[in-house]
PDB file of C-alpha atoms in Angstrom:
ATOM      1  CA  UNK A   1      59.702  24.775  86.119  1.00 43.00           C
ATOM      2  CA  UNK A   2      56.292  23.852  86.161  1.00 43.00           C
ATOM      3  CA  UNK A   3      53.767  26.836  86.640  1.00 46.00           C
ATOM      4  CA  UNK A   4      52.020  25.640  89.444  1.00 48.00           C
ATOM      5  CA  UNK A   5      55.078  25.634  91.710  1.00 48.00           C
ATOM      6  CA  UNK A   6      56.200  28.764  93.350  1.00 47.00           C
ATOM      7  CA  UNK A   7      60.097  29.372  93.380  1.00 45.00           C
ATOM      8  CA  UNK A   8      61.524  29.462  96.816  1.00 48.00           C
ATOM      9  CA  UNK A   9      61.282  32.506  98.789  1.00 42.00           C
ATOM     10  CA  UNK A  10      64.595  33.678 100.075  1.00 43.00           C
ATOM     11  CA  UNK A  11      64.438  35.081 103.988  1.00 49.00           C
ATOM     12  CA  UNK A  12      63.233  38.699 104.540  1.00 48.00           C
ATOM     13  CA  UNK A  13      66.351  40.050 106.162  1.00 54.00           C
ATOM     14  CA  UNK A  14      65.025  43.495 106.009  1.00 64.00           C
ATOM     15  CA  UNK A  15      62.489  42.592 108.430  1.00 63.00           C
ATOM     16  CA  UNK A  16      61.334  41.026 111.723  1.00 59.00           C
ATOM     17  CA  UNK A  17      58.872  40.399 113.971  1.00 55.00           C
ATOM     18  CA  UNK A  18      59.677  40.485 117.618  1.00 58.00           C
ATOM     19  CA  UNK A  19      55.916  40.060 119.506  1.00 55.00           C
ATOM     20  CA  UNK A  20      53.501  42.397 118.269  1.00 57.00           C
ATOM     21  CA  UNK A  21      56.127  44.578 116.650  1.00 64.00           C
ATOM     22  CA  UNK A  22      57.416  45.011 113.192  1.00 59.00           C
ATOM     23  CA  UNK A  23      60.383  45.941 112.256  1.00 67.00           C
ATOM     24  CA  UNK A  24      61.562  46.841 108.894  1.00 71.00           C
ATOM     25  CA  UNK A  25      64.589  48.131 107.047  1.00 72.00           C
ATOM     26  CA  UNK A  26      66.914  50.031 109.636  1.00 74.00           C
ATOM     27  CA  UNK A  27      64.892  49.866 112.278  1.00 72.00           C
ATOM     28  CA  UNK A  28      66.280  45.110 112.120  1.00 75.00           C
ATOM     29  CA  UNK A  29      68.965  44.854 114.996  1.00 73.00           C
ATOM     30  CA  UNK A  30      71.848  43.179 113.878  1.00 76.00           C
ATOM     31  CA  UNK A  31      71.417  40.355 116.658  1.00 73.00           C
ATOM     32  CA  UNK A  32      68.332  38.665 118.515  1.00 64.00           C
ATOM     33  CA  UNK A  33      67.122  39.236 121.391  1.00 58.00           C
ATOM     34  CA  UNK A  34      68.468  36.008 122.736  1.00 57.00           C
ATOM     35  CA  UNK A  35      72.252  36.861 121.388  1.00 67.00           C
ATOM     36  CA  UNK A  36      71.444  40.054 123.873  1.00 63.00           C
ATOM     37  CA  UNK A  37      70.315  38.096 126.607  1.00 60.00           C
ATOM     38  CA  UNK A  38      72.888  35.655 126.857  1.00 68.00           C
ATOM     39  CA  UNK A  39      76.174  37.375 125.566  1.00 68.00           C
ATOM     40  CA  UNK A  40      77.950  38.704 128.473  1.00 64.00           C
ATOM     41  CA  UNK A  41      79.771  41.216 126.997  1.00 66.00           C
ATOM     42  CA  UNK A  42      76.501  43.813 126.136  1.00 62.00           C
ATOM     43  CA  UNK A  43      75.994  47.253 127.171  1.00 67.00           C
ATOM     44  CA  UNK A  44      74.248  48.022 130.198  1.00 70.00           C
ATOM     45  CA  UNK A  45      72.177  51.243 128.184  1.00 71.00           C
ATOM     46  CA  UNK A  46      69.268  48.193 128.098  1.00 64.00           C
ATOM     47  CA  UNK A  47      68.858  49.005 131.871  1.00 68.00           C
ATOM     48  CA  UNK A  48      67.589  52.576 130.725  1.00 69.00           C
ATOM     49  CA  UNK A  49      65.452  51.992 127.850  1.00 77.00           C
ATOM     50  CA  UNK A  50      61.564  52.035 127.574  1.00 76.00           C
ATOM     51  CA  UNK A  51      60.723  48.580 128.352  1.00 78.00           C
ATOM     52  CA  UNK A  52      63.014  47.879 130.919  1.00 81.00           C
ATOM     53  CA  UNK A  53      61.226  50.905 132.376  1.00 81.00           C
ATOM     54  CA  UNK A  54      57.929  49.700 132.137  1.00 88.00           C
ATOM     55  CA  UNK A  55      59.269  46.700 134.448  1.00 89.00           C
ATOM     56  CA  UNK A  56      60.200  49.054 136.737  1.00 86.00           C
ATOM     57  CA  UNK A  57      56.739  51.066 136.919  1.00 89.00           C
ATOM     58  CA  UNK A  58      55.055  47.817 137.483  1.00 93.00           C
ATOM     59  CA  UNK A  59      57.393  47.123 140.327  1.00 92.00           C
ATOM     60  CA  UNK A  60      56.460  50.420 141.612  1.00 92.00           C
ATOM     61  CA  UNK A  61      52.743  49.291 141.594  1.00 95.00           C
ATOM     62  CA  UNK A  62      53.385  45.869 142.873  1.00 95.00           C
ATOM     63  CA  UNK A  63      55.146  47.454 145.767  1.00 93.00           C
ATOM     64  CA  UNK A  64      52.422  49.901 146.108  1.00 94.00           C
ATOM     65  CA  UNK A  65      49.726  47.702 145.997  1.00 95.00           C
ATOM     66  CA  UNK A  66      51.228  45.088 148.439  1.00 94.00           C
ATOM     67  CA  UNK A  67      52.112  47.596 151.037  1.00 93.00           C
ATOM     68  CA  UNK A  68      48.857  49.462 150.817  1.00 95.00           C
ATOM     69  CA  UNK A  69      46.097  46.919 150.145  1.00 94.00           C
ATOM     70  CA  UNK A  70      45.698  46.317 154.486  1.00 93.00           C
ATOM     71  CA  UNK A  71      46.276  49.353 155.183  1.00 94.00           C
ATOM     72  CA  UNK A  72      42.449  50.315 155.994  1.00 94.00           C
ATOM     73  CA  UNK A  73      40.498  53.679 155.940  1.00 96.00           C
ATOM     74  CA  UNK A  74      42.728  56.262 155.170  1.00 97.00           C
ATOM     75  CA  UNK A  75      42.965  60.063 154.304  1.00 98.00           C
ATOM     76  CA  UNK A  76      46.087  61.962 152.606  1.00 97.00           C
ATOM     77  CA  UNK A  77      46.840  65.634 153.659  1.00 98.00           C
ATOM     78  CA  UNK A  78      48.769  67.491 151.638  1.00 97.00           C
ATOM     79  CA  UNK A  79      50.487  70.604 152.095  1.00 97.00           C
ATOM     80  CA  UNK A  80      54.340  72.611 151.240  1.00 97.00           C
ATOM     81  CA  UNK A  81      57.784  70.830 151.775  1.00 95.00           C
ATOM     82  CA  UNK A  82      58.390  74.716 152.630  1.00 95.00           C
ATOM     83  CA  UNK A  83      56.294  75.266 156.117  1.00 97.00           C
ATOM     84  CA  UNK A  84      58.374  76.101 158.808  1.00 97.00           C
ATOM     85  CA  UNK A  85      57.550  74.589 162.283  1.00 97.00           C
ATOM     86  CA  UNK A  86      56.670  77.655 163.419  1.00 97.00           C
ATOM     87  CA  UNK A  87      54.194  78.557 160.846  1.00 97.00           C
ATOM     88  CA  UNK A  88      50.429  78.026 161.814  1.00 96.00           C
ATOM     89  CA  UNK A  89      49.790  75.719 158.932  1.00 97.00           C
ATOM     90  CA  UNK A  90      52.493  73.366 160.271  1.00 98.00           C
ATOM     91  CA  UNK A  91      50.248  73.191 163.798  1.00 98.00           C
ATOM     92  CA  UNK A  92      47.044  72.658 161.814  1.00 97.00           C
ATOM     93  CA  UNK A  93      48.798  69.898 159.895  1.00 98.00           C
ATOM     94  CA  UNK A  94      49.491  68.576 163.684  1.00 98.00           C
ATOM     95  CA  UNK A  95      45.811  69.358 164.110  1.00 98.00           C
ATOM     96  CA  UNK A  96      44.897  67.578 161.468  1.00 98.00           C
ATOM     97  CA  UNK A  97      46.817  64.304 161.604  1.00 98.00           C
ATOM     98  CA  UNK A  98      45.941  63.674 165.694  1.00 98.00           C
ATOM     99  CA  UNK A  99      41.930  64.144 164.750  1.00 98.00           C
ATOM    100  CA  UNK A 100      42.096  62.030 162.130  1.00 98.00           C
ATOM    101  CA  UNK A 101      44.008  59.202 163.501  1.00 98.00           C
ATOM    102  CA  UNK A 102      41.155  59.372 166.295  1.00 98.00           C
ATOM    103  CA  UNK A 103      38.843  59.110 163.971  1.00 97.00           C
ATOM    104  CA  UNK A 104      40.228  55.652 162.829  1.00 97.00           C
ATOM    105  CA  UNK A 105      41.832  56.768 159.526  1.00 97.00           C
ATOM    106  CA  UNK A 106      45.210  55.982 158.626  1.00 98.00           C
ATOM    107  CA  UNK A 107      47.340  59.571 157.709  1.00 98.00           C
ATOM    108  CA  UNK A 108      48.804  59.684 154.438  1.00 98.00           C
ATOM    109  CA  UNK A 109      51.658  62.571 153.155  1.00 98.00           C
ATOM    110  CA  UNK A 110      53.676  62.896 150.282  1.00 96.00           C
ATOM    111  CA  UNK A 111      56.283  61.619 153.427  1.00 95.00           C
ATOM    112  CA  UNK A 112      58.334  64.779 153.287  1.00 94.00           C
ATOM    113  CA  UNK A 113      58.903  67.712 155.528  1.00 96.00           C
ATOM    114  CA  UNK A 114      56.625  70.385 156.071  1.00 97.00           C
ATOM    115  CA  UNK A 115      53.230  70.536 156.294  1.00 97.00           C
ATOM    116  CA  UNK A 116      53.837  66.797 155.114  1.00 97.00           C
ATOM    117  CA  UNK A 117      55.779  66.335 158.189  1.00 98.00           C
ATOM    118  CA  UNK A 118      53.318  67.749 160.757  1.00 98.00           C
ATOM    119  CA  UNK A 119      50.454  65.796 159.410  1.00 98.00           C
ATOM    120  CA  UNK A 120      52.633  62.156 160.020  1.00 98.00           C
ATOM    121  CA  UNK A 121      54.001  63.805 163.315  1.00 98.00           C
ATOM    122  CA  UNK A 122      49.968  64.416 164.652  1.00 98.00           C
ATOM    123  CA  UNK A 123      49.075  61.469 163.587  1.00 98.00           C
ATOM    124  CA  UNK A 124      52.065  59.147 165.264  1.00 97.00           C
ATOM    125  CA  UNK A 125      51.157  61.146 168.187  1.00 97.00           C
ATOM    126  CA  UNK A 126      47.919  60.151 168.402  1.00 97.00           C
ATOM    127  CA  UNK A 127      49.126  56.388 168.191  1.00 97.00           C
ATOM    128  CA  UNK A 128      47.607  56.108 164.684  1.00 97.00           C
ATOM    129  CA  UNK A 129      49.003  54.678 161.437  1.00 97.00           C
ATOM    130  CA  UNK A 130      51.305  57.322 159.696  1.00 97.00           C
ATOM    131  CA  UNK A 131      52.040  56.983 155.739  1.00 97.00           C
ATOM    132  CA  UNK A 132      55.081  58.344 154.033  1.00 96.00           C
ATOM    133  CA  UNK A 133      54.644  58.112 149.966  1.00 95.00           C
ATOM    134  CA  UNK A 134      58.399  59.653 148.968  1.00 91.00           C
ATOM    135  CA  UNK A 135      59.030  60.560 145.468  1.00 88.00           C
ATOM    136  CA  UNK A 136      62.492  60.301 143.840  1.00 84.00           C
ATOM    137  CA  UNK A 137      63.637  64.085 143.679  1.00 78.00           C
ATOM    138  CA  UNK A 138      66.739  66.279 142.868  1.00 73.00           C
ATOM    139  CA  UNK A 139      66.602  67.906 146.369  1.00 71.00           C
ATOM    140  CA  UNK A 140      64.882  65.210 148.554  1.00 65.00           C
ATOM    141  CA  UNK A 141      65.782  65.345 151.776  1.00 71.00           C
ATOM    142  CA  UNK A 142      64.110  61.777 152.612  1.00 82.00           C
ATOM    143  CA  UNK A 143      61.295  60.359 154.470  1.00 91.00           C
ATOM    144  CA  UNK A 144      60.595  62.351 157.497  1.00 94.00           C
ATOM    145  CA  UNK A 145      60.808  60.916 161.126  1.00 94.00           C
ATOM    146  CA  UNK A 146      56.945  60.243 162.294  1.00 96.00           C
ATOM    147  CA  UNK A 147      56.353  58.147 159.082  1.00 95.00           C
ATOM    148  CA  UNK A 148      55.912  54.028 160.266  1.00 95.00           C
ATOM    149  CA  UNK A 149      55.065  52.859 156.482  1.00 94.00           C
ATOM    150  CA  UNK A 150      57.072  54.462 153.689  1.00 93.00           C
ATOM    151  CA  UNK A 151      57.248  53.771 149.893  1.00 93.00           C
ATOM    152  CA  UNK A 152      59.353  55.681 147.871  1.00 90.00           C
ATOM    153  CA  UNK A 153      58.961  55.857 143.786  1.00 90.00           C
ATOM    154  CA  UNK A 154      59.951  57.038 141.128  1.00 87.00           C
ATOM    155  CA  UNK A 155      57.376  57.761 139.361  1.00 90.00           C
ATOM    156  CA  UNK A 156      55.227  60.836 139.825  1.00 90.00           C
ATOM    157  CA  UNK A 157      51.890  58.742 138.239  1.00 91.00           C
ATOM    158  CA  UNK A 158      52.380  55.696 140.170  1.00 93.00           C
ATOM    159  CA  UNK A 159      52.766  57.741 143.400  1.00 93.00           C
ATOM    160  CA  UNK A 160      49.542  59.298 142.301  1.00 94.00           C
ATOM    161  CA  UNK A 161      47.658  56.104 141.570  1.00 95.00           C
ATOM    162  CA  UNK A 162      48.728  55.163 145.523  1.00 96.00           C
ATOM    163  CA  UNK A 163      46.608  58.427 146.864  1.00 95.00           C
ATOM    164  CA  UNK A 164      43.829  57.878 145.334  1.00 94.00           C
ATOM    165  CA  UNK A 165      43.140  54.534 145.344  1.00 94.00           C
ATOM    166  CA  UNK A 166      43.833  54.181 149.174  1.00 95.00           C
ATOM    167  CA  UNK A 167      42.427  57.546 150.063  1.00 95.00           C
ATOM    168  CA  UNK A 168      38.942  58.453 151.250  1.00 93.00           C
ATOM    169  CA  UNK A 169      39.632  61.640 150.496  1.00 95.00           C
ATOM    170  CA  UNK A 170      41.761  64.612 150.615  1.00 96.00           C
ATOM    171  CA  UNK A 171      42.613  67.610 153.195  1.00 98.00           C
ATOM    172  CA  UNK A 172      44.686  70.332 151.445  1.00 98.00           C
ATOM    173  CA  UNK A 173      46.460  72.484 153.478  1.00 98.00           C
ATOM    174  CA  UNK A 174      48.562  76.219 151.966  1.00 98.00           C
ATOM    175  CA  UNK A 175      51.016  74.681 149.336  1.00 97.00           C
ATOM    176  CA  UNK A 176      52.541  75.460 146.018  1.00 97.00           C
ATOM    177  CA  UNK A 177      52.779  74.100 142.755  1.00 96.00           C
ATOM    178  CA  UNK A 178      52.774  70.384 144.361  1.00 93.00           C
ATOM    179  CA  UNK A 179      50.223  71.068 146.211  1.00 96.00           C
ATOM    180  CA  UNK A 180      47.838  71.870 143.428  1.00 97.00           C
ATOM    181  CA  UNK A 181      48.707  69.380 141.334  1.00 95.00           C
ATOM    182  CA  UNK A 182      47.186  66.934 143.639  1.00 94.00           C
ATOM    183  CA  UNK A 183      44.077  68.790 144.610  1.00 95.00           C
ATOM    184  CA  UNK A 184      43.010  69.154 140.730  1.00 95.00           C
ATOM    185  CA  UNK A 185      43.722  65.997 139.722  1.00 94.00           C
ATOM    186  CA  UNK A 186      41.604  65.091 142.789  1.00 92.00           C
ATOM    187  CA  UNK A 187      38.847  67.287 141.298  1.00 93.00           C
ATOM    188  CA  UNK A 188      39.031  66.246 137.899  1.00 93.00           C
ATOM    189  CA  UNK A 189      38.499  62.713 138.568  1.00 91.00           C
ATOM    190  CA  UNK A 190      35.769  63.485 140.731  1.00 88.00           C
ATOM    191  CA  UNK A 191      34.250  65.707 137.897  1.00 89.00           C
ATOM    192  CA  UNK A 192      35.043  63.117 135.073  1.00 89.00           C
ATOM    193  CA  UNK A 193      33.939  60.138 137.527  1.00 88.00           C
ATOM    194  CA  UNK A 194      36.843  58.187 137.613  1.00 89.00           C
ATOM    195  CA  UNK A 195      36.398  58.496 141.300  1.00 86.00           C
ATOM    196  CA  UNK A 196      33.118  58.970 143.079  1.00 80.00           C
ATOM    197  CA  UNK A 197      31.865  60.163 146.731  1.00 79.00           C
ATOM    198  CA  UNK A 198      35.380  61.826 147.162  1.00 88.00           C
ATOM    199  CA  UNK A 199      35.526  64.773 149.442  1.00 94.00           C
ATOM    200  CA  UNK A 200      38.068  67.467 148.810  1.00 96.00           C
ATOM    201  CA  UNK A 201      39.193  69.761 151.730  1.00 98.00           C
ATOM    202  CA  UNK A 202      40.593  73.100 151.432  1.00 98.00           C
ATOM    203  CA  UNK A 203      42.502  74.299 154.911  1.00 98.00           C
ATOM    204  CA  UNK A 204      42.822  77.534 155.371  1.00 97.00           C
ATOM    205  CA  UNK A 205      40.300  80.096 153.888  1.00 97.00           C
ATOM    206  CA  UNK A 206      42.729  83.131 154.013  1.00 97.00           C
ATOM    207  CA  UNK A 207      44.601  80.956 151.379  1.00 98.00           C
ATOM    208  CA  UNK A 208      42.591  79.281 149.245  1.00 98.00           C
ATOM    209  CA  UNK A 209      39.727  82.021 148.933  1.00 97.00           C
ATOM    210  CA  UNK A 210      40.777  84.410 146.193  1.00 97.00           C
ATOM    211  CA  UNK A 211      41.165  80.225 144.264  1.00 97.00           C
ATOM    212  CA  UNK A 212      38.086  79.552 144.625  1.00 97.00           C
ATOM    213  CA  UNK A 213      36.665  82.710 144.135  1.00 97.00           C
ATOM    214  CA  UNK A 214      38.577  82.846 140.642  1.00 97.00           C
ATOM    215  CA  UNK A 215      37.026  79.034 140.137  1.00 97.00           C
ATOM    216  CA  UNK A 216      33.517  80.551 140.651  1.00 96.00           C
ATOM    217  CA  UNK A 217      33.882  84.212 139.033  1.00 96.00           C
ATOM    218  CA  UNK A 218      35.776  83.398 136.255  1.00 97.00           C
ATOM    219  CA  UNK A 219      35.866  79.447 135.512  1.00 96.00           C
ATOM    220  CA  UNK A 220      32.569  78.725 136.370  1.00 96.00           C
ATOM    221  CA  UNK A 221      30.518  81.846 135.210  1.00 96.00           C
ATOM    222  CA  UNK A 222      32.684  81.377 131.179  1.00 96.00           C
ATOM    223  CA  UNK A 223      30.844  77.807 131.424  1.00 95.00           C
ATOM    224  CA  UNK A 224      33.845  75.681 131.718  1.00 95.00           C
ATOM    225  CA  UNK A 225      33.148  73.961 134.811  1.00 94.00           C
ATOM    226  CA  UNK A 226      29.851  73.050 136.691  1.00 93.00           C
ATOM    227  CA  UNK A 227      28.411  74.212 139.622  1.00 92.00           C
ATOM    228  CA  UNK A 228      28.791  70.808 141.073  1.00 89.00           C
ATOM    229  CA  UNK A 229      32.369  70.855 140.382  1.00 90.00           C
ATOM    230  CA  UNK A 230      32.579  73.545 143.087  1.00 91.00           C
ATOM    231  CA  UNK A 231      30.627  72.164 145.653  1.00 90.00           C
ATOM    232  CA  UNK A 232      33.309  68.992 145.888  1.00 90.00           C
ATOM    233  CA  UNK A 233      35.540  71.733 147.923  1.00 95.00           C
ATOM    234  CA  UNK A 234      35.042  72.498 151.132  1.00 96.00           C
ATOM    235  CA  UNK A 235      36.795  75.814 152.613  1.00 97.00           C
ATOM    236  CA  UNK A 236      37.504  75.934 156.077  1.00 98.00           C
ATOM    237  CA  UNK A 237      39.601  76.900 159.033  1.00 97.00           C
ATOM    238  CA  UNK A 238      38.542  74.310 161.517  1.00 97.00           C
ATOM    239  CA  UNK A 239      40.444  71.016 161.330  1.00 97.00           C
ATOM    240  CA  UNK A 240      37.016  69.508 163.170  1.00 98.00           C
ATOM    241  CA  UNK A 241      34.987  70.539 160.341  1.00 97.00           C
ATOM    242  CA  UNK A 242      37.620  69.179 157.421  1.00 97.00           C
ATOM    243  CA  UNK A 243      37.353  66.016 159.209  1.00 97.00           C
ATOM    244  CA  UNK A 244      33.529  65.689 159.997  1.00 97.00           C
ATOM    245  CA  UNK A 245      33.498  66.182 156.262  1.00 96.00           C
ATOM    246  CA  UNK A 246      35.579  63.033 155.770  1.00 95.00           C
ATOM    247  CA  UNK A 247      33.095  61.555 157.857  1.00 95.00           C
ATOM    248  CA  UNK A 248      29.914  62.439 156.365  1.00 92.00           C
ATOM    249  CA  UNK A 249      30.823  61.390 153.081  1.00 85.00           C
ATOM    250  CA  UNK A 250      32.533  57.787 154.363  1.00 69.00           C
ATOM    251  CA  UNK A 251      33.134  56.898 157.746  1.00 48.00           C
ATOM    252  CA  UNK A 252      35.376  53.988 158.560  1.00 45.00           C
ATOM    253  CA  UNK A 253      35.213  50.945 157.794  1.00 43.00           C
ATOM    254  CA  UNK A 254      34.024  48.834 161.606  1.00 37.00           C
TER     255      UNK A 254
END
């Protein structure tokens, strides 16, 4: 065999490419992904791996996205699936929702019941548009019964990503772990400017003042936030103040 002629090359069947990925050794599958495709005798675990999933979590923002993107100015209000109807908070949710729905905003809750529930119900009152953004839970108990628009996901981070991007800002009322979740990711956004000119409203000072005093006694004066980052919340017990503060920072669009 002459030397300038390489012997042939037998296949690699210890690896494969499949798109951008490599695949060596034990990690080959003993078919294609066409043999999986078409033979009608496979498995349904496919349906639950990780990149079916990912077409499902672009689904959930496709949906999102479609249903939202007309929607107009809008504020979400969050607060516990645990207020009773006869707690205060649930009123000032009421409160809430009617003032801003007369204020042109569209009312957006997490869709449950609760304080959730009374901030749809004040805001179907007033004739305005009420928003229901359900999440896919162990112990849902479903979108409540003043919602007109509802989206329900499965996917905490998606749900999220609806909030904020549709949002002009948030009103907070007494809630738990939920509850807090959403108000400091709100924050740290704000803080890290992912999102900018984005009020914050705390309802309910009896509540959320030994919070905030932490945030400025012990958070703040250690250095590991900035004074700035405490001025983004505003503490009140007036639902006409929360929403003037909506206002001042972005009114409606005419």
């Amino acid at each position: 065999m002459s030397e300038d002629i390489a012997p042939e090359v037998p296949p690699r069947l210890d690896r494969r490419q499949t798109g951008p990925v490599t695949l060596r050794r034990g990690r080959v599958p003993s078919t294609t992904t066409d043999q999986r495709l078409l033979d009608k005798r496979q498995p349904s675990d496919w349906l639950h791996t990780d990149p079916w999933r990912v077409m499902r979590i672009q689904s959930e923002f496709i949906e999102g996205f479609g249903a939202l993107a007309e929607l107009g100015p809008a504020v979400a209000v969050f607060g516990s699936a645990r207020t009773r109807p006869d707690d205060p908070a649930y009123a000032l949710g009421i409160e809430i929702g009617r003032l801003l729905a007369e204020a042109g905003y569209a009312v957006i809750t997490g869709g449950g019941p609760g304080a959730m529930e009374a901030a749809n119900k004040g805001a179907y009152e007033a004739k305005g548009t009420s928003v229901g953004l359900g999440i896919e839970l162990p112990f849902e108990t479903g979108i409540n019964d003043y919602v007109d628009l509802a989206i329900n996901f499965r996917y905490f981070f998606a749900r999220k990503t609806m909030f904020l991007k549709y949002s002009q800002g948030f009103i907070v009322l007494p809630g738990g772990f939920g509850t807090l979740d959403e108000l400091f990711e709100a924050v740290t956004l704000a803080q890290t400017q992912k999102v900018t000119q984005f009020p914050v409203v705390l309802m309910g000072t009896a509540y959320w003042q030994g919070l905030v005093d932490w945030l400025r006694e012990r958070v703040l004066a250690d250095g590991m936030i900035s004074p700035g980052d405490i001025e983004r919340l505003t503490l009140t017990d007036d639902p006409h103040v929360a929403v003037r503060t909506i206002i001042e920072h972005e009114g409606p669009s005419s």
